[in-house]
Amino acid sequence: KKNCLIIGAGGVAQVVAHKCAQNNDVLGDLHIASRTVSKCDEIIASVHEKSAMKVDGVFKAHALDATDTAAVAALIRETGCEIVINVGSPFVNMSVLEACIETGAAYMDTAIHEEQDKICETPPWYGNYEWKRRDACKYANVTAILGVGFDPGVVNAYARLAADEYLDSVESIDIVDINAGSHGKWFSTNFDPEINFREFTGTVYSWQNGAWQSNKMFEVGHEYDLPVVGKQKAYMTGHDEVHSLSNRYPEADVRFWMGFGDHYINVFTVLKNLGLLSEQPVKTAEGQEVIPLKVVKAVLPDPSSLAPDYTGKTCIGDFVKGTKDGKPAEVFIYNISDHKDAYNEVGSQGISYTAGVPPVAAAMLIANGTWDVGEMANVEDLDPKPFLGLLNEIGLPTRIKDADGDRALTF
Ligand code: NDP
């Protein structure tokens, strides 16, 4: 057993907390820390109400500013936690990683580090922050698993599985993320609007023909015909996993595609063109200074409020093309999740569910030694089978569609 510290108390943390509790026979004492301790208390209450702990044990809330490395390290020591699941905002990654290196605790997150005032950085994004501490992790024998949500995360494992088991050479990896669900609001983002919009205001980087290519958001679109969710329009989007998969598979084109409806694109375009998505302060006629993006966030629905009425399904997966036995071959490895099922199980919508279950599987694999590699790794650097096998059992089953048909995968 290894005690576990969850950092953050948002939508993803709620799922992580429930899944940790359902598996605390492997994970031991559980702790959750965020700036606002009342949010941690609410999550613990929801766990006791919906999931219960698998075995009797500790689940405690703590107030923490996770940008303060010394405070994070002190909490890790005080709670005896050997695993830290960082699902706070991406602004806290580096300070939490530093605390793990200092204390020897295993680290994981689900997104690349970001700085508040930098909108779009030069690729590969991991190279600007996390990978700079690779040697420090190795020297301290610290396991740090980067980007272990769904995308990035599970989709990285799908790419590795396709390359290892289904193809002899890989020519392209196209990750497709479709949310065919409906939240019933006129407009809302599915997670923090600040993070969500930042993802789409910068340059769209993809890795093609052995080099970084730049496009604008909504410039390149493609209609996919997918299992369960059907025909869906997706747009090439900048995303974390392109920045690590291109490092491991430099000979392959690596692209990320996200589904958007026309309504989302219209609203986004209006907000952006008016300057309302800017993080630069502006002065009102009355002399008040406001940050437009913060105002937009304040008037939009709180993403966590969407969960009770969310219906429909998500389909996220990898089209991986290459050759097998000298012939062209293609596989689509994917997962289907249902918003209502997620709500019934853990009180969250499907997007938080798909992001929150994988880090718990990773924590369980660290606790039992399978993924406790004592160094920094992206998900595709690790054996995907134990991870995907565990995900089959705890809520995110893997399927494959290829020349042999459409079927569930077991490991
Ligand atoms: P939320 O905005 O709902 O929650 C973020 C949490 O981080 C909040 O509880 C907030 O605290 C906390 N936080 C922010 N700053 C600090 C700080 N300085 N100290 C302590 N706590 C802090 O985000 P989500 O739950 O939606 O997302 C969490 C992470 O997961 C993000 O990094 C996001 O990018 C990532 N993600 C990854 C996905 C994937 O598939 N890989 C998919 C979706 C999200 P408080 O509320 O107490 O102020």
CSV table of C-alpha atoms and ligand atoms in Angstrom, one decimal:
chain,number,residue,atom,x,y,z
A,1,LYS,CA,0.0,0.0,0.0
A,2,LYS,CA,1.2,3.5,-0.7
A,3,ASN,CA,-0.6,6.6,0.7
A,4,CYS,CA,-1.8,9.0,-1.9
A,5,LEU,CA,-2.1,12.8,-2.1
A,6,ILE,CA,-4.5,14.3,-4.6
A,7,ILE,CA,-3.8,17.9,-5.5
A,8,GLY,CA,-6.7,20.1,-6.7
A,9,ALA,CA,-10.4,19.8,-5.9
A,10,GLY,CA,-12.0,20.4,-9.3
A,11,GLY,CA,-13.9,18.2,-11.7
A,12,VAL,CA,-11.1,15.8,-12.4
A,13,ALA,CA,-10.1,15.6,-8.7
A,14,GLN,CA,-13.6,14.5,-7.8
A,15,VAL,CA,-13.3,11.5,-10.1
A,16,VAL,CA,-9.8,10.7,-8.8
A,17,ALA,CA,-11.0,10.8,-5.3
A,18,HIS,CA,-13.9,8.4,-5.9
A,19,LYS,CA,-11.7,6.0,-7.8
A,20,CYS,CA,-8.9,6.1,-5.2
A,21,ALA,CA,-11.5,5.4,-2.5
A,22,GLN,CA,-12.8,2.4,-4.5
A,23,ASN,CA,-9.3,1.1,-4.6
A,24,ASN,CA,-7.8,2.1,-1.2
A,25,ASP,CA,-6.9,-1.5,-0.5
A,26,VAL,CA,-4.0,-0.8,-2.9
A,27,LEU,CA,-3.6,3.0,-2.3
A,28,GLY,CA,-3.8,3.2,1.5
A,29,ASP,CA,-4.5,6.5,3.3
A,30,LEU,CA,-6.0,9.2,1.0
A,31,HIS,CA,-5.4,13.0,1.3
A,32,ILE,CA,-6.8,15.8,-0.9
A,33,ALA,CA,-5.4,19.3,-0.9
A,34,SER,CA,-6.5,22.5,-2.7
A,35,ARG,CA,-6.5,26.2,-2.2
A,36,THR,CA,-10.1,26.1,-1.1
A,37,VAL,CA,-10.4,23.4,1.6
A,38,SER,CA,-14.2,23.4,1.6
A,39,LYS,CA,-14.1,22.0,-2.0
A,40,CYS,CA,-12.0,19.1,-0.6
A,41,ASP,CA,-14.5,18.5,2.2
A,42,GLU,CA,-17.3,18.4,-0.4
A,43,ILE,CA,-15.5,15.8,-2.5
A,44,ILE,CA,-14.8,13.6,0.6
A,45,ALA,CA,-18.5,13.9,1.5
A,46,SER,CA,-19.5,12.9,-2.0
A,47,VAL,CA,-17.2,9.9,-1.8
A,48,HIS,CA,-18.7,8.7,1.5
A,49,GLU,CA,-22.2,9.1,0.0
A,50,LYS,CA,-21.7,7.5,-3.4
A,51,SER,CA,-18.6,5.3,-3.5
A,52,ALA,CA,-17.6,4.5,0.0
A,53,MET,CA,-14.0,3.3,0.7
A,54,LYS,CA,-13.1,-0.2,-0.3
A,55,VAL,CA,-11.6,-0.8,3.1
A,56,ASP,CA,-11.8,1.4,6.3
A,57,GLY,CA,-9.2,4.1,6.1
A,58,VAL,CA,-8.2,7.8,6.3
A,59,PHE,CA,-9.5,10.4,3.8
A,60,LYS,CA,-8.4,13.9,4.9
A,61,ALA,CA,-8.7,17.4,3.4
A,62,HIS,CA,-6.0,20.0,3.6
A,63,ALA,CA,-5.7,23.7,2.5
A,64,LEU,CA,-2.6,24.1,0.3
A,65,ASP,CA,-1.1,26.6,-2.1
A,66,ALA,CA,0.4,24.2,-4.6
A,67,THR,CA,2.7,26.9,-6.1
A,68,ASP,CA,4.6,26.8,-2.8
A,69,THR,CA,7.1,23.9,-3.1
A,70,ALA,CA,8.0,23.9,0.6
A,71,ALA,CA,4.4,23.7,1.6
A,72,VAL,CA,3.7,20.8,-0.8
A,73,ALA,CA,6.9,19.0,0.5
A,74,ALA,CA,5.8,19.6,4.1
A,75,LEU,CA,2.4,18.1,3.4
A,76,ILE,CA,3.8,15.1,1.6
A,77,ARG,CA,6.1,14.4,4.7
A,78,GLU,CA,3.3,15.1,7.2
A,79,THR,CA,0.9,12.7,5.5
A,80,GLY,CA,3.5,10.0,4.6
A,81,CYS,CA,2.3,10.1,1.0
A,82,GLU,CA,4.4,8.1,-1.5
A,83,ILE,CA,2.2,9.0,-4.5
A,84,VAL,CA,1.1,12.5,-5.6
A,85,ILE,CA,-1.7,12.8,-8.2
A,86,ASN,CA,-1.6,16.3,-9.4
A,87,VAL,CA,-4.9,17.3,-10.9
A,88,GLY,CA,-4.7,20.9,-9.9
A,89,SER,CA,-4.5,23.6,-12.6
A,90,PRO,CA,-1.6,23.2,-15.0
A,91,PHE,CA,0.0,26.3,-13.4
A,92,VAL,CA,1.1,24.2,-10.4
A,93,ASN,CA,2.9,21.3,-12.1
A,94,MET,CA,6.5,22.4,-11.7
A,95,SER,CA,6.2,23.4,-8.0
A,96,VAL,CA,4.5,20.1,-7.2
A,97,LEU,CA,7.1,18.1,-9.3
A,98,GLU,CA,9.8,19.9,-7.4
A,99,ALA,CA,8.3,18.9,-4.0
A,100,CYS,CA,8.2,15.2,-5.2
A,101,ILE,CA,11.8,15.3,-6.2
A,102,GLU,CA,12.7,16.7,-2.8
A,103,THR,CA,10.7,14.1,-0.8
A,104,GLY,CA,11.0,11.1,-3.1
A,105,ALA,CA,7.3,10.7,-3.7
A,106,ALA,CA,6.1,9.5,-7.1
A,107,TYR,CA,4.5,12.3,-9.2
A,108,MET,CA,1.9,12.3,-11.9
A,109,ASP,CA,-0.2,14.9,-13.8
A,110,THR,CA,-2.7,15.1,-16.6
A,111,ALA,CA,-1.5,18.2,-18.6
A,112,ILE,CA,1.6,20.1,-19.5
A,113,HIS,CA,2.8,22.9,-17.2
A,114,GLU,CA,1.6,26.4,-18.2
A,115,GLU,CA,2.6,29.9,-17.1
A,116,GLN,CA,-0.4,32.3,-16.6
A,117,ASP,CA,1.1,35.0,-18.9
A,118,LYS,CA,2.3,32.7,-21.8
A,119,ILE,CA,-0.3,31.7,-24.2
A,120,CYS,CA,1.6,29.6,-26.7
A,121,GLU,CA,5.1,28.3,-26.4
A,122,THR,CA,7.6,26.7,-28.8
A,123,PRO,CA,7.4,23.0,-29.3
A,124,PRO,CA,8.0,20.5,-27.9
A,125,TRP,CA,6.1,21.9,-25.0
A,126,TYR,CA,7.4,19.3,-22.5
A,127,GLY,CA,10.9,20.6,-23.3
A,128,ASN,CA,10.1,24.0,-21.9
A,129,TYR,CA,9.3,22.7,-18.4
A,130,GLU,CA,8.9,19.1,-17.3
A,131,TRP,CA,11.7,17.4,-19.4
A,132,LYS,CA,14.2,19.9,-17.9
A,133,ARG,CA,13.8,18.0,-14.6
A,134,ARG,CA,14.3,14.6,-16.2
A,135,ASP,CA,17.9,14.1,-14.9
A,136,ALA,CA,16.8,15.3,-11.4
A,137,CYS,CA,14.1,12.7,-11.3
A,138,LYS,CA,16.5,9.9,-12.3
A,139,TYR,CA,19.1,11.1,-9.8
A,140,ALA,CA,16.5,11.1,-7.0
A,141,ASN,CA,15.0,7.8,-8.2
A,142,VAL,CA,11.6,9.5,-8.5
A,143,THR,CA,8.9,8.1,-10.7
A,144,ALA,CA,7.2,10.9,-12.6
A,145,ILE,CA,4.5,10.0,-15.1
A,146,LEU,CA,3.5,13.0,-17.2
A,147,GLY,CA,0.2,13.5,-18.8
A,148,VAL,CA,-1.6,10.4,-17.6
A,149,GLY,CA,-5.2,11.5,-18.1
A,150,PHE,CA,-7.2,10.4,-21.2
A,151,ASP,CA,-5.7,12.7,-23.8
A,152,PRO,CA,-2.9,13.1,-23.1
A,153,GLY,CA,-2.6,9.7,-21.3
A,154,VAL,CA,-4.6,6.7,-22.5
A,155,VAL,CA,-4.3,7.8,-26.1
A,156,ASN,CA,-0.5,7.7,-25.7
A,157,ALA,CA,-0.8,4.1,-24.5
A,158,TYR,CA,-3.1,3.3,-27.5
A,159,ALA,CA,-0.4,4.6,-29.9
A,160,ARG,CA,2.2,2.5,-28.3
A,161,LEU,CA,-0.1,-0.6,-28.3
A,162,ALA,CA,-0.8,-0.1,-32.0
A,163,ALA,CA,3.0,0.3,-32.8
A,164,ASP,CA,4.0,-2.7,-30.7
A,165,GLU,CA,1.2,-5.2,-31.5
A,166,TYR,CA,-0.6,-4.3,-34.7
A,167,LEU,CA,1.9,-2.6,-37.0
A,168,ASP,CA,5.5,-3.2,-38.2
A,169,SER,CA,6.0,0.5,-39.1
A,170,VAL,CA,4.0,3.6,-38.1
A,171,GLU,CA,3.3,6.3,-40.7
A,172,SER,CA,0.7,8.4,-38.9
A,173,ILE,CA,-1.0,8.7,-35.5
A,174,ASP,CA,-4.3,10.7,-35.6
A,175,ILE,CA,-5.9,11.2,-32.2
A,176,VAL,CA,-9.6,12.0,-32.4
A,177,ASP,CA,-11.6,13.4,-29.4
A,178,ILE,CA,-15.3,13.6,-29.9
A,179,ASN,CA,-17.8,14.6,-27.2
A,180,ALA,CA,-21.2,13.8,-28.7
A,181,GLY,CA,-22.8,14.6,-25.4
A,182,SER,CA,-25.3,17.5,-24.7
A,183,HIS,CA,-25.2,19.6,-21.5
A,184,GLY,CA,-28.4,21.5,-22.3
A,185,LYS,CA,-26.9,25.0,-21.8
A,186,TRP,CA,-26.9,27.7,-24.5
A,187,PHE,CA,-23.1,27.8,-24.2
A,188,SER,CA,-20.6,26.3,-21.8
A,189,THR,CA,-17.1,24.9,-21.8
A,190,ASN,CA,-16.6,21.4,-20.4
A,191,PHE,CA,-13.8,22.3,-18.1
A,192,ASP,CA,-12.2,25.5,-16.8
A,193,PRO,CA,-13.0,28.1,-19.5
A,194,GLU,CA,-9.6,29.8,-19.0
A,195,ILE,CA,-7.8,26.5,-19.8
A,196,ASN,CA,-10.3,25.5,-22.4
A,197,PHE,CA,-10.0,28.7,-24.5
A,198,ARG,CA,-6.2,29.0,-24.0
A,199,GLU,CA,-6.0,25.6,-25.8
A,200,PHE,CA,-7.7,27.1,-28.9
A,201,THR,CA,-6.3,30.7,-29.1
A,202,GLY,CA,-2.7,29.7,-29.8
A,203,THR,CA,-1.0,28.2,-32.9
A,204,VAL,CA,-2.1,24.7,-33.8
A,205,TYR,CA,1.1,22.7,-33.8
A,206,SER,CA,1.3,19.3,-35.5
A,207,TRP,CA,4.2,17.0,-36.4
A,208,GLN,CA,4.2,16.2,-40.1
A,209,ASN,CA,6.9,15.2,-42.5
A,210,GLY,CA,9.5,15.1,-39.7
A,211,ALA,CA,8.9,18.8,-38.7
A,212,TRP,CA,6.6,21.0,-36.7
A,213,GLN,CA,3.8,22.5,-38.8
A,214,SER,CA,1.8,25.6,-37.8
A,215,ASN,CA,-1.9,26.2,-38.5
A,216,LYS,CA,-4.7,28.3,-37.1
A,217,MET,CA,-7.5,26.9,-35.0
A,218,PHE,CA,-10.4,25.7,-37.2
A,219,GLU,CA,-8.3,26.0,-40.3
A,220,VAL,CA,-8.0,22.3,-41.0
A,221,GLY,CA,-11.2,20.2,-40.6
A,222,HIS,CA,-12.0,16.5,-41.3
A,223,GLU,CA,-15.2,14.5,-41.0
A,224,TYR,CA,-14.7,11.2,-39.2
A,225,ASP,CA,-17.2,8.3,-39.2
A,226,LEU,CA,-16.8,6.7,-35.8
A,227,PRO,CA,-18.2,3.9,-33.8
A,228,VAL,CA,-21.3,4.7,-31.7
A,229,VAL,CA,-21.1,8.6,-32.2
A,230,GLY,CA,-21.3,8.4,-36.0
A,231,LYS,CA,-20.3,11.1,-38.4
A,232,GLN,CA,-18.5,14.0,-36.7
A,233,LYS,CA,-16.6,17.0,-37.8
A,234,ALA,CA,-13.2,17.4,-36.1
A,235,TYR,CA,-10.6,20.1,-36.4
A,236,MET,CA,-6.8,19.9,-36.1
A,237,THR,CA,-6.0,21.2,-32.6
A,238,GLY,CA,-2.8,21.8,-30.6
A,239,HIS,CA,-2.5,19.3,-27.8
A,240,ASP,CA,0.0,17.9,-25.3
A,241,GLU,CA,0.4,14.4,-26.6
A,242,VAL,CA,1.6,15.6,-30.0
A,243,HIS,CA,4.7,17.0,-28.2
A,244,SER,CA,5.7,13.7,-26.7
A,245,LEU,CA,4.5,11.1,-29.3
A,246,SER,CA,6.5,13.0,-32.0
A,247,ASN,CA,9.6,12.5,-29.9
A,248,ARG,CA,9.1,8.7,-29.7
A,249,TYR,CA,7.8,8.2,-33.2
A,250,PRO,CA,9.6,11.0,-35.2
A,251,GLU,CA,9.1,9.2,-38.5
A,252,ALA,CA,5.3,9.3,-38.1
A,253,ASP,CA,2.9,12.2,-38.6
A,254,VAL,CA,1.3,13.0,-35.3
A,255,ARG,CA,-1.9,15.1,-35.2
A,256,PHE,CA,-4.7,15.8,-32.8
A,257,TRP,CA,-8.3,16.4,-33.8
A,258,MET,CA,-11.1,17.7,-31.6
A,259,GLY,CA,-14.8,17.7,-32.5
A,260,PHE,CA,-16.6,21.0,-32.5
A,261,GLY,CA,-20.2,21.9,-33.4
A,262,ASP,CA,-20.9,25.0,-35.5
A,263,HIS,CA,-22.5,26.8,-32.5
A,264,TYR,CA,-19.3,26.4,-30.4
A,265,ILE,CA,-17.2,27.7,-33.3
A,266,ASN,CA,-19.5,30.7,-33.8
A,267,VAL,CA,-19.5,31.7,-30.1
A,268,PHE,CA,-15.7,31.2,-29.8
A,269,THR,CA,-15.0,33.3,-32.9
A,270,VAL,CA,-17.2,36.2,-31.7
A,271,LEU,CA,-15.6,36.2,-28.3
A,272,LYS,CA,-12.1,36.0,-29.7
A,273,ASN,CA,-12.6,38.6,-32.4
A,274,LEU,CA,-14.1,41.0,-29.8
A,275,GLY,CA,-11.0,40.5,-27.6
A,276,LEU,CA,-13.0,38.8,-24.8
A,277,LEU,CA,-10.6,35.8,-24.7
A,278,SER,CA,-7.6,38.0,-23.9
A,279,GLU,CA,-5.7,37.5,-20.7
A,280,GLN,CA,-4.3,41.1,-21.0
A,281,PRO,CA,-6.0,43.6,-18.6
A,282,VAL,CA,-8.1,46.4,-20.1
A,283,LYS,CA,-9.5,49.5,-18.4
A,284,THR,CA,-13.2,50.4,-18.3
A,285,ALA,CA,-14.4,54.0,-18.8
A,286,GLU,CA,-14.8,54.1,-15.0
A,287,GLY,CA,-11.1,53.3,-14.6
A,288,GLN,CA,-11.6,49.8,-13.4
A,289,GLU,CA,-9.1,47.2,-14.6
A,290,VAL,CA,-10.5,43.9,-15.8
A,291,ILE,CA,-9.1,40.8,-17.5
A,292,PRO,CA,-11.6,40.0,-20.3
A,293,LEU,CA,-11.1,36.2,-20.1
A,294,LYS,CA,-11.7,36.3,-16.4
A,295,VAL,CA,-15.0,38.1,-17.0
A,296,VAL,CA,-16.1,35.6,-19.6
A,297,LYS,CA,-15.3,32.8,-17.1
A,298,ALA,CA,-17.3,34.5,-14.4
A,299,VAL,CA,-20.5,34.7,-16.6
A,300,LEU,CA,-20.3,31.2,-18.1
A,301,PRO,CA,-21.7,28.2,-16.3
A,302,ASP,CA,-19.5,26.5,-13.8
A,303,PRO,CA,-18.4,23.3,-15.7
A,304,SER,CA,-19.0,21.1,-12.6
A,305,SER,CA,-22.7,22.2,-12.6
A,306,LEU,CA,-23.2,20.5,-16.0
A,307,ALA,CA,-22.9,17.0,-14.7
A,308,PRO,CA,-26.5,16.2,-13.5
A,309,ASP,CA,-28.1,16.9,-16.9
A,310,TYR,CA,-25.3,15.8,-19.2
A,311,THR,CA,-26.4,13.1,-21.6
A,312,GLY,CA,-24.7,11.3,-24.6
A,313,LYS,CA,-21.4,9.7,-25.2
A,314,THR,CA,-17.7,10.4,-25.8
A,315,CYS,CA,-15.5,8.6,-28.3
A,316,ILE,CA,-11.8,9.2,-28.0
A,317,GLY,CA,-9.2,7.1,-29.9
A,318,ASP,CA,-6.2,6.8,-32.2
A,319,PHE,CA,-6.2,6.1,-35.9
A,320,VAL,CA,-2.7,4.6,-36.4
A,321,LYS,CA,-1.6,3.8,-39.9
A,322,GLY,CA,1.5,2.0,-41.2
A,323,THR,CA,2.4,-1.3,-42.6
A,324,LYS,CA,2.0,-4.9,-41.4
A,325,ASP,CA,3.7,-7.8,-43.2
A,326,GLY,CA,4.7,-5.5,-46.0
A,327,LYS,CA,1.1,-4.3,-46.6
A,328,PRO,CA,-0.6,-1.0,-45.6
A,329,ALA,CA,-2.6,-1.4,-42.4
A,330,GLU,CA,-4.7,0.8,-40.1
A,331,VAL,CA,-6.2,0.4,-36.6
A,332,PHE,CA,-8.6,2.5,-34.6
A,333,ILE,CA,-8.1,1.9,-30.9
A,334,TYR,CA,-10.7,3.7,-28.8
A,335,ASN,CA,-13.0,4.1,-25.8
A,336,ILE,CA,-16.6,5.0,-25.5
A,337,SER,CA,-17.8,6.7,-22.3
A,338,ASP,CA,-21.3,7.7,-21.2
A,339,HIS,CA,-21.9,11.0,-19.4
A,340,LYS,CA,-24.9,9.7,-17.4
A,341,ASP,CA,-23.1,6.6,-16.3
A,342,ALA,CA,-20.2,8.7,-15.0
A,343,TYR,CA,-22.6,10.9,-13.1
A,344,ASN,CA,-24.4,8.0,-11.6
A,345,GLU,CA,-21.1,6.4,-10.4
A,346,VAL,CA,-19.1,9.4,-9.2
A,347,GLY,CA,-21.2,12.5,-9.6
A,348,SER,CA,-19.2,13.9,-12.6
A,349,GLN,CA,-19.6,14.4,-16.3
A,350,GLY,CA,-17.9,12.1,-18.8
A,351,ILE,CA,-15.0,14.5,-19.7
A,352,SER,CA,-13.9,14.6,-16.0
A,353,TYR,CA,-14.4,10.9,-15.8
A,354,THR,CA,-12.2,10.0,-18.7
A,355,ALA,CA,-9.5,12.3,-17.4
A,356,GLY,CA,-9.7,11.2,-13.7
A,357,VAL,CA,-9.8,7.4,-13.9
A,358,PRO,CA,-6.4,6.9,-15.7
A,359,PRO,CA,-4.2,8.6,-13.1
A,360,VAL,CA,-5.7,6.3,-10.5
A,361,ALA,CA,-4.9,3.3,-12.6
A,362,ALA,CA,-1.3,4.7,-12.9
A,363,ALA,CA,-1.2,5.2,-9.1
A,364,MET,CA,-2.2,1.6,-8.6
A,365,LEU,CA,0.5,0.4,-11.0
A,366,ILE,CA,3.1,2.5,-9.1
A,367,ALA,CA,1.8,1.1,-5.8
A,368,ASN,CA,2.2,-2.5,-7.0
A,369,GLY,CA,5.6,-1.8,-8.6
A,370,THR,CA,4.6,-2.4,-12.3
A,371,TRP,CA,5.1,1.3,-13.3
A,372,ASP,CA,7.4,2.4,-10.5
A,373,VAL,CA,10.2,3.1,-12.9
A,374,GLY,CA,12.2,5.6,-10.8
A,375,GLU,CA,12.5,8.1,-13.5
A,376,MET,CA,10.4,10.6,-15.6
A,377,ALA,CA,8.3,9.0,-18.3
A,378,ASN,CA,5.5,9.9,-20.7
A,379,VAL,CA,2.8,7.3,-20.9
A,380,GLU,CA,4.1,5.9,-24.3
A,381,ASP,CA,7.4,5.1,-22.6
A,382,LEU,CA,5.7,2.5,-20.4
A,383,ASP,CA,4.2,-0.9,-21.1
A,384,PRO,CA,0.6,-0.1,-22.1
A,385,LYS,CA,-0.9,-3.5,-21.3
A,386,PRO,CA,-1.1,-3.5,-17.5
A,387,PHE,CA,-2.5,0.0,-17.7
A,388,LEU,CA,-5.1,-0.7,-20.3
A,389,GLY,CA,-5.9,-4.0,-18.6
A,390,LEU,CA,-6.6,-2.2,-15.3
A,391,LEU,CA,-8.6,0.5,-17.1
A,392,ASN,CA,-10.8,-2.3,-18.6
A,393,GLU,CA,-11.6,-3.3,-15.0
A,394,ILE,CA,-12.1,0.2,-13.4
A,395,GLY,CA,-14.3,1.9,-16.0
A,396,LEU,CA,-12.6,2.8,-19.3
A,397,PRO,CA,-12.7,-0.3,-21.5
A,398,THR,CA,-10.6,-0.4,-24.7
A,399,ARG,CA,-11.9,-1.4,-28.1
A,400,ILE,CA,-10.3,-1.8,-31.5
A,401,LYS,CA,-11.6,-1.5,-35.1
A,402,ASP,CA,-9.4,-2.9,-37.9
A,403,ALA,CA,-9.6,-5.3,-40.8
A,404,ASP,CA,-10.7,-8.0,-38.4
A,405,GLY,CA,-13.7,-6.1,-37.2
A,406,ASP,CA,-14.8,-4.0,-34.2
A,407,ARG,CA,-14.2,-5.7,-30.8
A,408,ALA,CA,-13.3,-5.3,-27.2
A,409,LEU,CA,-9.6,-5.8,-26.3
A,410,THR,CA,-8.5,-7.8,-23.3
A,411,PHE,CA,-4.9,-7.8,-21.9
B,1,NDP,P1,-10.6,22.6,-12.3
B,1,NDP,O1,-10.4,24.0,-12.7
B,1,NDP,O2,-12.0,22.1,-12.1
B,1,NDP,O3,-9.8,22.4,-10.9
B,1,NDP,C1,-8.5,22.8,-10.7
B,1,NDP,C2,-8.3,22.7,-9.2
B,1,NDP,O4,-6.9,23.2,-9.0
B,1,NDP,C3,-9.2,23.7,-8.4
B,1,NDP,O5,-9.7,22.9,-7.4
B,1,NDP,C4,-8.2,24.7,-7.9
B,1,NDP,O6,-8.4,25.1,-6.5
B,1,NDP,C5,-6.9,24.0,-7.9
B,1,NDP,N1,-5.8,24.9,-7.8
B,1,NDP,C6,-5.5,25.9,-8.7
B,1,NDP,N2,-4.4,26.6,-8.3
B,1,NDP,C7,-4.0,26.0,-7.1
B,1,NDP,C8,-3.0,26.3,-6.2
B,1,NDP,N3,-2.1,27.3,-6.4
B,1,NDP,N4,-2.9,25.5,-5.1
B,1,NDP,C9,-3.8,24.5,-4.9
B,1,NDP,N5,-4.8,24.2,-5.7
B,1,NDP,C10,-4.9,25.0,-6.8
B,1,NDP,O7,-9.9,21.7,-13.3
B,1,NDP,P2,-10.2,20.3,-13.8
B,1,NDP,O8,-10.5,19.4,-12.6
B,1,NDP,O9,-11.2,20.3,-14.9
B,1,NDP,O10,-8.8,19.9,-14.5
B,1,NDP,C11,-7.7,19.5,-13.6
B,1,NDP,C12,-6.5,19.2,-14.5
B,1,NDP,O11,-6.8,18.2,-15.4
B,1,NDP,C13,-6.0,20.4,-15.4
B,1,NDP,O12,-4.6,20.4,-15.4
B,1,NDP,C14,-6.6,20.0,-16.8
B,1,NDP,O13,-5.8,20.6,-17.8
B,1,NDP,C15,-6.4,18.5,-16.7
B,1,NDP,N6,-7.3,17.8,-17.7
B,1,NDP,C16,-6.7,16.8,-18.4
B,1,NDP,C17,-7.5,16.0,-19.2
B,1,NDP,C18,-6.9,14.8,-19.9
B,1,NDP,O14,-7.6,14.0,-20.4
B,1,NDP,N7,-5.6,14.6,-19.9
B,1,NDP,C19,-8.9,16.3,-19.5
B,1,NDP,C20,-9.4,17.4,-18.7
B,1,NDP,C21,-8.6,18.1,-17.8
B,1,NDP,P3,-9.5,25.8,-5.8
B,1,NDP,O15,-10.8,25.5,-6.5
B,1,NDP,O16,-9.4,25.3,-4.4
B,1,NDP,O17,-9.3,27.3,-5.9
